XYZ file of C-alpha atoms in Angstrom:
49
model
C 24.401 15.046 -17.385
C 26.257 16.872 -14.713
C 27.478 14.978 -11.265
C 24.156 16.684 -9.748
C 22.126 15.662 -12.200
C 23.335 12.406 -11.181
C 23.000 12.363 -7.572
C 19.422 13.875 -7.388
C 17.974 11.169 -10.225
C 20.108 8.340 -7.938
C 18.010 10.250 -5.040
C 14.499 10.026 -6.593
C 14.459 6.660 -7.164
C 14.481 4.863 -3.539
C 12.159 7.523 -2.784
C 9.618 7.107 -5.985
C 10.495 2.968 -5.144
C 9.053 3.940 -1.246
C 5.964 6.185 -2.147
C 5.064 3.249 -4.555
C 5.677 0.357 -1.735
C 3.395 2.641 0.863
C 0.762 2.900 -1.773
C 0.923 -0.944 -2.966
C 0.456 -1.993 1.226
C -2.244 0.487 1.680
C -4.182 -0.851 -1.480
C -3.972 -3.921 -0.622
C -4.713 -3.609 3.019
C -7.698 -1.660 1.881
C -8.978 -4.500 -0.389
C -8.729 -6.570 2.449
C -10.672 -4.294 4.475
C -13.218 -4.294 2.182
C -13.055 -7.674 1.608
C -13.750 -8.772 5.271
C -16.280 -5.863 5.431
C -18.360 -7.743 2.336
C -17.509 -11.116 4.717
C -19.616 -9.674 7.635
C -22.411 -8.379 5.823
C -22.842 -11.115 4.317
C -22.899 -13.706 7.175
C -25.303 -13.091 10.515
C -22.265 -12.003 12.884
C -21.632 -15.226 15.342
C -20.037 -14.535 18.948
C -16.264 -15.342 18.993
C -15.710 -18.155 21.967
């Protein structure tokens, strides 16, 4: 493997590691979403004091 080989694999990798920790929070921020959604259909909505 050449020197730019090198670099631009060493380069992928934070960027592969960030795309995967974006779509990891936005799964789980979507299951908790859903989640709370399920909560309030569930339960007659009650006024917040």
């Amino acid at each position: 493997m050449g020197e730019k080989a090198v670099r631009a694999f060493l380069g992928v990798i934070p960027t592969l590691f960030l795309i995967t920790c974006i779509v990891a929070v936005f799964a789980a921020a979507l299951g908790c979403t859903s989640r709370v959604y399920q909560k309030i259909e569930n339960k007659p909505l009650t006024p917040i004091n």
